[in-house]
Amino acid sequence: MLTIMRKNGVILAIFAAITTGLTAIIHEVTKPAIQAQKTLTKQNLLDQVLPSTLYNNNLQSSCYIVRNQELGDNTEHRLYIAKKNEKPVAVALETTASDGYSGNIKIIVGANFNGLIYGARVLEHHETPGLGDKIELRFSNWIHSFDNKKINKNHVSSFTVKKDGGDFDQFTGATITPRAVVNAIKHSTLYIQTLPKTISHLKKCNTNTTEE
């Protein structure tokens, strides 16, 4: 009986070793394809908020880390600097609307240093399905309301939802969500205008950060 148990144990150990080895091999073989897909997905998102005609550098390689309360919290946010012939011309900035109806709303904003917004997209949220989720492009074109809008510190009063006297539509039965997104994009765009003075001091993203 003991011999049979030992034999079965050896068989199980060999099987486990083979399975682990195969898993490791498959992981290594598929890793380049997975990374390529991540890179493609990230570039597609960046292209939605920054026209590729604006710049001629590798945008994903021009990734930096910023912290500022104007970005909704004090966590690290990724910033991609678009350059034309080595000169910074615009950025794509990941930001947070911390006052969403159901928690934080993660957003990416593309704008230049004069306050012109090229585009914005919602990256993550937990808003109410059928109401607050209209901030997502797959449910509504509302996020396109920010395309080609311009803002500066002397012209902010109209950069809010119509219920608050501004230019942006709210949703029927849901004002908190669009208000939070509008405010986050406003503060982020104003923050972007302050960046030219600090770009040379920004911290570069590390490899793990850019692959997330």
PDB file of C-alpha atoms in Angstrom:
ATOM      1  CA  MET A   1       0.000   0.000   0.000  1.00  0.00           C
ATOM      2  CA  LEU A   2       2.812   2.374   0.944  1.00  0.00           C
ATOM      3  CA  THR A   3       4.593   1.609  -2.329  1.00  0.00           C
ATOM      4  CA  ILE A   4       1.459   2.438  -4.334  1.00  0.00           C
ATOM      5  CA  MET A   5       1.031   5.749  -2.464  1.00  0.00           C
ATOM      6  CA  ARG A   6       4.660   6.662  -3.143  1.00  0.00           C
ATOM      7  CA  LYS A   7       4.242   5.764  -6.798  1.00  0.00           C
ATOM      8  CA  ASN A   8       1.115   7.910  -7.092  1.00  0.00           C
ATOM      9  CA  GLY A   9       2.895  10.751  -5.318  1.00  0.00           C
ATOM     10  CA  VAL A  10       5.767  10.608  -7.788  1.00  0.00           C
ATOM     11  CA  ILE A  11       3.326  10.582 -10.715  1.00  0.00           C
ATOM     12  CA  LEU A  12       1.483  13.618  -9.321  1.00  0.00           C
ATOM     13  CA  ALA A  13       4.764  15.446  -8.751  1.00  0.00           C
ATOM     14  CA  ILE A  14       5.905  14.756 -12.313  1.00  0.00           C
ATOM     15  CA  PHE A  15       2.513  15.843 -13.666  1.00  0.00           C
ATOM     16  CA  ALA A  16       2.650  19.065 -11.643  1.00  0.00           C
ATOM     17  CA  ALA A  17       6.176  19.786 -12.855  1.00  0.00           C
ATOM     18  CA  ILE A  18       5.177  19.225 -16.495  1.00  0.00           C
ATOM     19  CA  THR A  19       2.061  21.404 -16.112  1.00  0.00           C
ATOM     20  CA  THR A  20       4.072  24.201 -14.484  1.00  0.00           C
ATOM     21  CA  GLY A  21       6.692  23.979 -17.211  1.00  0.00           C
ATOM     22  CA  LEU A  22       4.101  24.131 -19.974  1.00  0.00           C
ATOM     23  CA  THR A  23       2.403  27.103 -18.333  1.00  0.00           C
ATOM     24  CA  ALA A  24       5.721  28.951 -18.121  1.00  0.00           C
ATOM     25  CA  ILE A  25       6.514  28.173 -21.762  1.00  0.00           C
ATOM     26  CA  ILE A  26       3.079  29.334 -22.940  1.00  0.00           C
ATOM     27  CA  HIS A  27       3.474  32.528 -20.901  1.00  0.00           C
ATOM     28  CA  GLU A  28       6.843  33.307 -22.472  1.00  0.00           C
ATOM     29  CA  VAL A  29       5.620  32.511 -25.978  1.00  0.00           C
ATOM     30  CA  THR A  30       2.492  34.667 -25.681  1.00  0.00           C
ATOM     31  CA  LYS A  31       4.083  37.551 -23.704  1.00  0.00           C
ATOM     32  CA  PRO A  32       5.240  39.522 -26.795  1.00  0.00           C
ATOM     33  CA  ALA A  33       1.775  39.261 -28.374  1.00  0.00           C
ATOM     34  CA  ILE A  34       0.064  40.340 -25.145  1.00  0.00           C
ATOM     35  CA  GLN A  35       2.411  43.307 -24.759  1.00  0.00           C
ATOM     36  CA  ALA A  36       1.899  44.278 -28.396  1.00  0.00           C
ATOM     37  CA  GLN A  37      -1.867  44.247 -27.847  1.00  0.00           C
ATOM     38  CA  LYS A  38      -1.513  46.405 -24.715  1.00  0.00           C
ATOM     39  CA  THR A  39       0.607  48.880 -26.663  1.00  0.00           C
ATOM     40  CA  LEU A  40      -1.910  48.978 -29.517  1.00  0.00           C
ATOM     41  CA  THR A  41      -4.830  49.485 -27.122  1.00  0.00           C
ATOM     42  CA  LYS A  42      -3.023  52.295 -25.314  1.00  0.00           C
ATOM     43  CA  GLN A  43      -2.100  53.998 -28.603  1.00  0.00           C
ATOM     44  CA  ASN A  44      -5.690  53.763 -29.817  1.00  0.00           C
ATOM     45  CA  LEU A  45      -6.841  55.503 -26.641  1.00  0.00           C
ATOM     46  CA  LEU A  46      -4.204  58.213 -26.953  1.00  0.00           C
ATOM     47  CA  ASP A  47      -5.187  58.763 -30.590  1.00  0.00           C
ATOM     48  CA  GLN A  48      -8.740  59.460 -29.441  1.00  0.00           C
ATOM     49  CA  VAL A  49      -7.676  62.374 -27.241  1.00  0.00           C
ATOM     50  CA  LEU A  50      -4.662  63.694 -29.173  1.00  0.00           C
ATOM     51  CA  PRO A  51      -4.621  63.866 -32.994  1.00  0.00           C
ATOM     52  CA  SER A  52      -1.541  62.052 -34.285  1.00  0.00           C
ATOM     53  CA  THR A  53      -0.885  64.959 -36.682  1.00  0.00           C
ATOM     54  CA  LEU A  54       0.062  67.106 -33.690  1.00  0.00           C
ATOM     55  CA  TYR A  55       3.279  65.292 -32.855  1.00  0.00           C
ATOM     56  CA  ASN A  56       6.093  63.173 -34.277  1.00  0.00           C
ATOM     57  CA  ASN A  57       7.562  61.551 -31.156  1.00  0.00           C
ATOM     58  CA  ASN A  58       6.750  58.176 -29.612  1.00  0.00           C
ATOM     59  CA  LEU A  59       3.983  59.260 -27.283  1.00  0.00           C
ATOM     60  CA  GLN A  60       3.959  56.136 -25.128  1.00  0.00           C
ATOM     61  CA  SER A  61       7.692  56.484 -24.495  1.00  0.00           C
ATOM     62  CA  SER A  62       7.144  60.071 -23.390  1.00  0.00           C
ATOM     63  CA  CYS A  63       5.334  59.058 -20.207  1.00  0.00           C
ATOM     64  CA  TYR A  64       5.768  60.922 -16.918  1.00  0.00           C
ATOM     65  CA  ILE A  65       4.312  60.805 -13.420  1.00  0.00           C
ATOM     66  CA  VAL A  66       2.619  63.799 -11.770  1.00  0.00           C
ATOM     67  CA  ARG A  67       0.925  64.409  -8.434  1.00  0.00           C
ATOM     68  CA  ASN A  68      -1.401  67.333  -7.882  1.00  0.00           C
ATOM     69  CA  GLN A  69      -4.658  67.861  -5.987  1.00  0.00           C
ATOM     70  CA  GLU A  70      -6.075  69.499  -9.115  1.00  0.00           C
ATOM     71  CA  LEU A  71      -6.175  65.971 -10.563  1.00  0.00           C
ATOM     72  CA  GLY A  72      -8.758  64.827  -8.031  1.00  0.00           C
ATOM     73  CA  ASP A  73      -6.504  63.138  -5.497  1.00  0.00           C
ATOM     74  CA  ASN A  74      -2.893  62.931  -4.414  1.00  0.00           C
ATOM     75  CA  THR A  75      -2.056  59.663  -6.178  1.00  0.00           C
ATOM     76  CA  GLU A  76       0.299  59.301  -9.136  1.00  0.00           C
ATOM     77  CA  HIS A  77      -1.185  60.160 -12.528  1.00  0.00           C
ATOM     78  CA  ARG A  78       0.346  59.391 -15.912  1.00  0.00           C
ATOM     79  CA  LEU A  79       1.084  62.176 -18.329  1.00  0.00           C
ATOM     80  CA  TYR A  80       2.064  61.687 -21.981  1.00  0.00           C
ATOM     81  CA  ILE A  81       3.880  64.593 -23.637  1.00  0.00           C
ATOM     82  CA  ALA A  82       3.313  65.089 -27.360  1.00  0.00           C
ATOM     83  CA  LYS A  83       6.266  66.738 -29.105  1.00  0.00           C
ATOM     84  CA  LYS A  84       6.703  68.231 -32.552  1.00  0.00           C
ATOM     85  CA  ASN A  85      10.365  68.268 -33.572  1.00  0.00           C
ATOM     86  CA  GLU A  86      11.364  67.820 -29.901  1.00  0.00           C
ATOM     87  CA  LYS A  87       9.168  70.718 -28.751  1.00  0.00           C
ATOM     88  CA  PRO A  88       6.305  69.885 -26.305  1.00  0.00           C
ATOM     89  CA  VAL A  89       3.015  70.902 -27.898  1.00  0.00           C
ATOM     90  CA  ALA A  90       0.297  69.051 -25.962  1.00  0.00           C
ATOM     91  CA  VAL A  91      -0.315  66.323 -23.399  1.00  0.00           C
ATOM     92  CA  ALA A  92      -2.622  63.447 -22.619  1.00  0.00           C
ATOM     93  CA  LEU A  93      -3.242  63.399 -18.883  1.00  0.00           C
ATOM     94  CA  GLU A  94      -4.927  60.760 -16.747  1.00  0.00           C
ATOM     95  CA  THR A  95      -7.026  62.334 -14.012  1.00  0.00           C
ATOM     96  CA  THR A  96      -9.721  61.519 -11.446  1.00  0.00           C
ATOM     97  CA  ALA A  97     -13.181  62.885 -10.746  1.00  0.00           C
ATOM     98  CA  SER A  98     -13.370  62.041  -7.047  1.00  0.00           C
ATOM     99  CA  ASP A  99     -16.946  63.280  -6.625  1.00  0.00           C
ATOM    100  CA  GLY A 100     -18.806  60.888  -8.894  1.00  0.00           C
ATOM    101  CA  TYR A 101     -22.179  59.557  -7.740  1.00  0.00           C
ATOM    102  CA  SER A 102     -20.737  56.086  -7.088  1.00  0.00           C
ATOM    103  CA  GLY A 103     -17.092  56.904  -6.434  1.00  0.00           C
ATOM    104  CA  ASN A 104     -14.026  57.840  -8.441  1.00  0.00           C
ATOM    105  CA  ILE A 105     -14.241  58.288 -12.214  1.00  0.00           C
ATOM    106  CA  LYS A 106     -10.969  57.800 -14.082  1.00  0.00           C
ATOM    107  CA  ILE A 107     -10.550  60.030 -17.147  1.00  0.00           C
ATOM    108  CA  ILE A 108      -7.902  60.849 -19.731  1.00  0.00           C
ATOM    109  CA  VAL A 109      -7.786  64.370 -21.208  1.00  0.00           C
ATOM    110  CA  GLY A 110      -5.864  65.572 -24.254  1.00  0.00           C
ATOM    111  CA  ALA A 111      -5.142  69.313 -24.432  1.00  0.00           C
ATOM    112  CA  ASN A 112      -2.498  71.839 -25.400  1.00  0.00           C
ATOM    113  CA  PHE A 113      -0.851  74.422 -23.158  1.00  0.00           C
ATOM    114  CA  ASN A 114      -3.255  77.175 -24.247  1.00  0.00           C
ATOM    115  CA  GLY A 115      -6.335  75.416 -22.886  1.00  0.00           C
ATOM    116  CA  LEU A 116      -7.595  73.813 -26.095  1.00  0.00           C
ATOM    117  CA  ILE A 117      -9.098  70.387 -25.411  1.00  0.00           C
ATOM    118  CA  TYR A 118      -8.690  67.868 -28.217  1.00  0.00           C
ATOM    119  CA  GLY A 119     -10.664  65.111 -26.550  1.00  0.00           C
ATOM    120  CA  ALA A 120     -11.467  63.215 -23.366  1.00  0.00           C
ATOM    121  CA  ARG A 121     -12.417  59.639 -22.534  1.00  0.00           C
ATOM    122  CA  VAL A 122     -13.638  57.861 -19.414  1.00  0.00           C
ATOM    123  CA  LEU A 123     -11.290  55.045 -18.428  1.00  0.00           C
ATOM    124  CA  GLU A 124     -13.129  53.603 -15.435  1.00  0.00           C
ATOM    125  CA  HIS A 125     -16.238  54.330 -13.392  1.00  0.00           C
ATOM    126  CA  HIS A 126     -18.943  52.750 -11.225  1.00  0.00           C
ATOM    127  CA  GLU A 127     -21.829  55.048 -12.111  1.00  0.00           C
ATOM    128  CA  THR A 128     -25.459  53.929 -12.373  1.00  0.00           C
ATOM    129  CA  PRO A 129     -26.195  51.823 -15.475  1.00  0.00           C
ATOM    130  CA  GLY A 130     -28.660  53.566 -17.778  1.00  0.00           C
ATOM    131  CA  LEU A 131     -28.035  56.958 -16.172  1.00  0.00           C
ATOM    132  CA  GLY A 132     -24.483  57.886 -15.209  1.00  0.00           C
ATOM    133  CA  ASP A 133     -22.868  55.471 -17.639  1.00  0.00           C
ATOM    134  CA  LYS A 134     -23.708  57.860 -20.479  1.00  0.00           C
ATOM    135  CA  ILE A 135     -20.306  59.384 -19.838  1.00  0.00           C
ATOM    136  CA  GLU A 136     -18.963  56.356 -21.728  1.00  0.00           C
ATOM    137  CA  LEU A 137     -18.628  56.692 -25.497  1.00  0.00           C
ATOM    138  CA  ARG A 138     -20.208  53.274 -26.085  1.00  0.00           C
ATOM    139  CA  PHE A 139     -23.454  54.509 -24.523  1.00  0.00           C
ATOM    140  CA  SER A 140     -23.546  58.147 -25.600  1.00  0.00           C
ATOM    141  CA  ASN A 141     -21.698  60.814 -27.601  1.00  0.00           C
ATOM    142  CA  TRP A 142     -21.806  63.162 -24.601  1.00  0.00           C
ATOM    143  CA  ILE A 143     -18.040  62.922 -24.005  1.00  0.00           C
ATOM    144  CA  HIS A 144     -17.533  64.528 -27.432  1.00  0.00           C
ATOM    145  CA  SER A 145     -18.977  67.731 -25.925  1.00  0.00           C
ATOM    146  CA  PHE A 146     -15.427  68.572 -24.849  1.00  0.00           C
ATOM    147  CA  ASP A 147     -13.886  68.298 -28.319  1.00  0.00           C
ATOM    148  CA  ASN A 148     -12.242  71.585 -29.350  1.00  0.00           C
ATOM    149  CA  LYS A 149     -13.486  73.425 -26.268  1.00  0.00           C
ATOM    150  CA  LYS A 150     -11.099  76.018 -24.856  1.00  0.00           C
ATOM    151  CA  ILE A 151     -10.679  77.154 -21.272  1.00  0.00           C
ATOM    152  CA  ASN A 152      -8.356  79.372 -19.299  1.00  0.00           C
ATOM    153  CA  LYS A 153      -8.307  80.743 -15.760  1.00  0.00           C
ATOM    154  CA  ASN A 154     -10.112  83.919 -16.871  1.00  0.00           C
ATOM    155  CA  HIS A 155     -12.903  82.002 -18.594  1.00  0.00           C
ATOM    156  CA  VAL A 156     -14.228  79.199 -16.400  1.00  0.00           C
ATOM    157  CA  SER A 157     -17.783  80.186 -15.461  1.00  0.00           C
ATOM    158  CA  SER A 158     -19.388  78.483 -18.475  1.00  0.00           C
ATOM    159  CA  PHE A 159     -17.345  75.311 -18.036  1.00  0.00           C
ATOM    160  CA  THR A 160     -19.974  73.435 -16.051  1.00  0.00           C
ATOM    161  CA  VAL A 161     -23.322  71.718 -16.644  1.00  0.00           C
ATOM    162  CA  LYS A 162     -26.309  73.737 -17.819  1.00  0.00           C
ATOM    163  CA  LYS A 163     -28.076  73.222 -14.497  1.00  0.00           C
ATOM    164  CA  ASP A 164     -25.266  75.280 -12.947  1.00  0.00           C
ATOM    165  CA  GLY A 165     -25.376  77.911 -15.700  1.00  0.00           C
ATOM    166  CA  GLY A 166     -22.788  76.348 -17.971  1.00  0.00           C
ATOM    167  CA  ASP A 167     -22.533  74.920 -21.481  1.00  0.00           C
ATOM    168  CA  PHE A 168     -22.625  71.158 -20.901  1.00  0.00           C
ATOM    169  CA  ASP A 169     -25.721  68.970 -20.872  1.00  0.00           C
ATOM    170  CA  GLN A 170     -26.563  66.900 -17.839  1.00  0.00           C
ATOM    171  CA  PHE A 171     -28.465  63.609 -18.089  1.00  0.00           C
ATOM    172  CA  THR A 172     -32.120  63.143 -17.261  1.00  0.00           C
ATOM    173  CA  GLY A 173     -32.175  61.905 -13.680  1.00  0.00           C
ATOM    174  CA  ALA A 174     -28.414  62.206 -13.290  1.00  0.00           C
ATOM    175  CA  THR A 175     -26.595  65.491 -12.772  1.00  0.00           C
ATOM    176  CA  ILE A 176     -23.909  64.515 -10.261  1.00  0.00           C
ATOM    177  CA  THR A 177     -22.009  62.298 -12.704  1.00  0.00           C
ATOM    178  CA  PRO A 178     -21.675  64.754 -15.630  1.00  0.00           C
ATOM    179  CA  ARG A 179     -20.959  67.587 -13.190  1.00  0.00           C
ATOM    180  CA  ALA A 180     -18.080  65.581 -11.721  1.00  0.00           C
ATOM    181  CA  VAL A 181     -16.629  64.801 -15.163  1.00  0.00           C
ATOM    182  CA  VAL A 182     -16.916  68.410 -16.359  1.00  0.00           C
ATOM    183  CA  ASN A 183     -15.205  69.700 -13.237  1.00  0.00           C
ATOM    184  CA  ALA A 184     -12.413  67.127 -13.470  1.00  0.00           C
ATOM    185  CA  ILE A 185     -11.716  67.989 -17.111  1.00  0.00           C
ATOM    186  CA  LYS A 186     -11.805  71.701 -16.284  1.00  0.00           C
ATOM    187  CA  HIS A 187      -9.277  71.404 -13.445  1.00  0.00           C
ATOM    188  CA  SER A 188      -7.058  69.073 -15.467  1.00  0.00           C
ATOM    189  CA  THR A 189      -6.979  71.402 -18.472  1.00  0.00           C
ATOM    190  CA  LEU A 190      -6.122  74.367 -16.275  1.00  0.00           C
ATOM    191  CA  TYR A 191      -3.370  72.282 -14.677  1.00  0.00           C
ATOM    192  CA  ILE A 192      -1.983  71.358 -18.103  1.00  0.00           C
ATOM    193  CA  GLN A 193      -1.500  75.063 -18.815  1.00  0.00           C
ATOM    194  CA  THR A 194       0.948  75.264 -15.894  1.00  0.00           C
ATOM    195  CA  LEU A 195       3.122  72.381 -17.112  1.00  0.00           C
ATOM    196  CA  PRO A 196       5.593  74.160 -19.454  1.00  0.00           C
ATOM    197  CA  LYS A 197       7.384  75.548 -16.381  1.00  0.00           C
ATOM    198  CA  THR A 198       7.844  72.112 -14.815  1.00  0.00           C
ATOM    199  CA  ILE A 199       8.191  69.643 -17.717  1.00  0.00           C
ATOM    200  CA  SER A 200      11.957  69.390 -17.372  1.00  0.00           C
ATOM    201  CA  HIS A 201      11.568  68.267 -13.743  1.00  0.00           C
ATOM    202  CA  LEU A 202       8.922  65.587 -14.222  1.00  0.00           C
ATOM    203  CA  LYS A 203       9.533  62.000 -13.156  1.00  0.00           C
ATOM    204  CA  LYS A 204       9.604  59.455 -15.966  1.00  0.00           C
ATOM    205  CA  CYS A 205       7.269  56.459 -15.838  1.00  0.00           C
ATOM    206  CA  ASN A 206       8.986  53.179 -15.079  1.00  0.00           C
ATOM    207  CA  THR A 207       8.457  50.075 -17.215  1.00  0.00           C
ATOM    208  CA  ASN A 208       5.790  48.590 -14.966  1.00  0.00           C
ATOM    209  CA  THR A 209       3.823  51.848 -14.931  1.00  0.00           C
ATOM    210  CA  THR A 210       3.673  52.145 -18.719  1.00  0.00           C
ATOM    211  CA  GLU A 211       2.513  48.560 -19.146  1.00  0.00           C
ATOM    212  CA  GLU A 212      -0.505  48.821 -16.868  1.00  0.00           C
TER     213      GLU A 212
END
